[in-house]
Short mmCIF file of C-alpha atoms in Angstrom, two decimals:
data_model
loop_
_atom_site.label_atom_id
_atom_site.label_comp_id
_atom_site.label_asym_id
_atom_site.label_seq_id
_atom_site.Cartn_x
_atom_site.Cartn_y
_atom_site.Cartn_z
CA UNK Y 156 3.49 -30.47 4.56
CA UNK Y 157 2.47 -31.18 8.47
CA UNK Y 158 0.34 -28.96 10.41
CA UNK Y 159 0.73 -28.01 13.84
CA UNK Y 160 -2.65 -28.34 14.84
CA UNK Y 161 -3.06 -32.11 14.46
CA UNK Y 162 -0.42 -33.66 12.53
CA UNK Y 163 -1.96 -34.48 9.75
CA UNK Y 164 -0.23 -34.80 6.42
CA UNK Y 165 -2.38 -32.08 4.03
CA UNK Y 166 -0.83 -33.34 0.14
CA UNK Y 167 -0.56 -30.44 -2.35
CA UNK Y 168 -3.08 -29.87 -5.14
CA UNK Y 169 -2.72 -32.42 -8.21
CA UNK Y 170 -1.72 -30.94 -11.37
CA UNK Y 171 -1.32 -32.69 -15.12
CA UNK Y 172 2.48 -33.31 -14.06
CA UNK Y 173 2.33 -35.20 -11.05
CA UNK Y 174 -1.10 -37.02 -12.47
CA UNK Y 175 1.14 -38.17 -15.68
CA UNK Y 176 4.08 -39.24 -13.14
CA UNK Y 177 1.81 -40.83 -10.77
CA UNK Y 178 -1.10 -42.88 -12.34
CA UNK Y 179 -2.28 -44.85 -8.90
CA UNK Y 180 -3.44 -42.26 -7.64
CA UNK Y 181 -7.52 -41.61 -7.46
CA UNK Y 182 -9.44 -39.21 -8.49
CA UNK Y 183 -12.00 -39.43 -5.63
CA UNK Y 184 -9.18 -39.22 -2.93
CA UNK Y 185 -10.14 -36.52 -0.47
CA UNK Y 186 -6.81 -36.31 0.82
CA UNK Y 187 -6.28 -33.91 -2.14
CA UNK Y 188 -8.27 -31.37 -1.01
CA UNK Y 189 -7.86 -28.43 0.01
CA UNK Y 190 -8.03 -28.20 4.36
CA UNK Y 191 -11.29 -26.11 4.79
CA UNK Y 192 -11.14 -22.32 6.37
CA UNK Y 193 -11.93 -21.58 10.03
CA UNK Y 194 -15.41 -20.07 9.57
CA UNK Y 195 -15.40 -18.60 13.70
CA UNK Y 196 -13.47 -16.09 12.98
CA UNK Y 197 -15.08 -14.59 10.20
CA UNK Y 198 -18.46 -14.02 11.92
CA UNK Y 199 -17.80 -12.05 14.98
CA UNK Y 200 -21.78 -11.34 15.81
CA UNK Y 201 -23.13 -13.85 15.46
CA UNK Y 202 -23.96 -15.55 18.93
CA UNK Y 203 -24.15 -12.34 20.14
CA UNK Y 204 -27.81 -11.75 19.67
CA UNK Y 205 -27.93 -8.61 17.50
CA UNK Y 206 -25.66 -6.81 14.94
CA UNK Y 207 -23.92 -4.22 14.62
CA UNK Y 208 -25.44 -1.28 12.54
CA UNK Y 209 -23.88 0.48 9.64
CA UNK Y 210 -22.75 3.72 11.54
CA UNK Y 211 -21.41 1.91 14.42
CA UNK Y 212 -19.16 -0.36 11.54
CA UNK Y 213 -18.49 3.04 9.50
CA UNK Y 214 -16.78 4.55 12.79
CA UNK Y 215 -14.79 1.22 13.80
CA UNK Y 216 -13.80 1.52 10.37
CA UNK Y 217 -12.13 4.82 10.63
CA UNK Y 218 -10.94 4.10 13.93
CA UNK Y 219 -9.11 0.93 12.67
CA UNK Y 220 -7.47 3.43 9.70
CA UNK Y 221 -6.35 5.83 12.48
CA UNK Y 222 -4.74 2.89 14.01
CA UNK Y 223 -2.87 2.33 10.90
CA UNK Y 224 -1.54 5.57 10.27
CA UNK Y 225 -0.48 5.58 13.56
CA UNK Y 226 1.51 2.87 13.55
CA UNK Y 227 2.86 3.23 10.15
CA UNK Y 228 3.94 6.73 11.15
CA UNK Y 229 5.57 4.99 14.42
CA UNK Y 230 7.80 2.86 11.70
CA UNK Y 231 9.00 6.01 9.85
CA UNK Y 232 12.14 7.27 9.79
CA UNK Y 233 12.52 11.16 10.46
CA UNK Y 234 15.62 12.99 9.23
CA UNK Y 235 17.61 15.16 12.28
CA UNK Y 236 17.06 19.08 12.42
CA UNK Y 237 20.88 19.06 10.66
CA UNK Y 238 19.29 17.22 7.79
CA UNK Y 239 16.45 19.35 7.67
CA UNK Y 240 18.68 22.77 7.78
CA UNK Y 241 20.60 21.05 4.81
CA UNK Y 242 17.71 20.31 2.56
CA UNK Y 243 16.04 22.92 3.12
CA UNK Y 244 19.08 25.58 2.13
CA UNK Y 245 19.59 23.27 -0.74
CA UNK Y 246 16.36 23.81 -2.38
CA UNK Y 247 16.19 27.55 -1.42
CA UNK Y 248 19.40 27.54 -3.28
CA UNK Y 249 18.26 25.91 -6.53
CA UNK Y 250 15.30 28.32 -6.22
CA UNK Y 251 17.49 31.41 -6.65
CA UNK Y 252 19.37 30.02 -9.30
CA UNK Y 253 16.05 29.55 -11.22
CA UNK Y 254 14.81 32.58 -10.29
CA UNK Y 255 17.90 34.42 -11.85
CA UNK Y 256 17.81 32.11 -14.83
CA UNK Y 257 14.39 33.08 -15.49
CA UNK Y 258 14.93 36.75 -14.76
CA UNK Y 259 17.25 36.49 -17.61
CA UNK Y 260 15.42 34.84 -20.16
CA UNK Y 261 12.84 37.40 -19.69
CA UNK Y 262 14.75 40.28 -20.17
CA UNK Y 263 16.00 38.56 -23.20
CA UNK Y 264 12.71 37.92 -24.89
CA UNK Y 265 11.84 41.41 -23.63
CA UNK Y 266 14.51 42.81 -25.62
CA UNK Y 267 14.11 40.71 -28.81
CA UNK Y 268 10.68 41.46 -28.45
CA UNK Y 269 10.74 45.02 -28.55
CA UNK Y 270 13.52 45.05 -31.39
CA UNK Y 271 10.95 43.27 -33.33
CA UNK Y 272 8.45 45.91 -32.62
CA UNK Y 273 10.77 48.62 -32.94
CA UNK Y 274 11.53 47.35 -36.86
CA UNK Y 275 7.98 47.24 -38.17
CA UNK Y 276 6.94 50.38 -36.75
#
């Protein structure tokens, strides 16, 4: 695998495979290893002289979220006001019907109810 930076061939971990495959290889090569992280962009203060305190982190914090949400809500998809009118009269539909389906099972056990009522007393 190259990379871009230098051009320097970076070899892929050894496992038992290519060891068994490939037995001139040594174990103290360091071109084996794994290229080492960038540490400067993991410490932002330092250099700076002072750090930041916990409120002022807490607040970039939530500011960084809000710039999230923004920008995931910027990537959604929202349905037209045709949709909308559809949907919306298509649950207020299947409400009805379970209202009236309800209604009736009511009345029903309210009748078999009161006949059972009616024959013990």
């Amino acid at each position: 695998m190259k990379n871009n930076k230098n051009d320097k061939v970076i070899n892929a971990p050894l496992t038992q495979d290519t060891l068994s495959d490939n037995k001139s290889v040594s174990e103290s090569s360091s071109a084996n290893l794994p290229a080492k992280a960038n540490n400067k962009s993991l410490d932002k203060t330092k250099g700076k002289g002072k750090k930041e305190s916990g409120f002022v982190r807490f607040f970039k914090r939530i500011g960084r979220a809000f710039k999230g949400m923004v920008e995931e809500l910027k990537k959604v998809t929202w349905p037209t006001f045709a949709t909308t009118l559809k949907s919306t009269g298509i649950v207020l539909i299947f409400v009805v019907v379970f209202l009236a389906v309800l209604m009736a099972m009511d009345a029903l056990f309210g009748l078999g109810f009161s006949s059972l009522i009616g024959i013990q007393g």
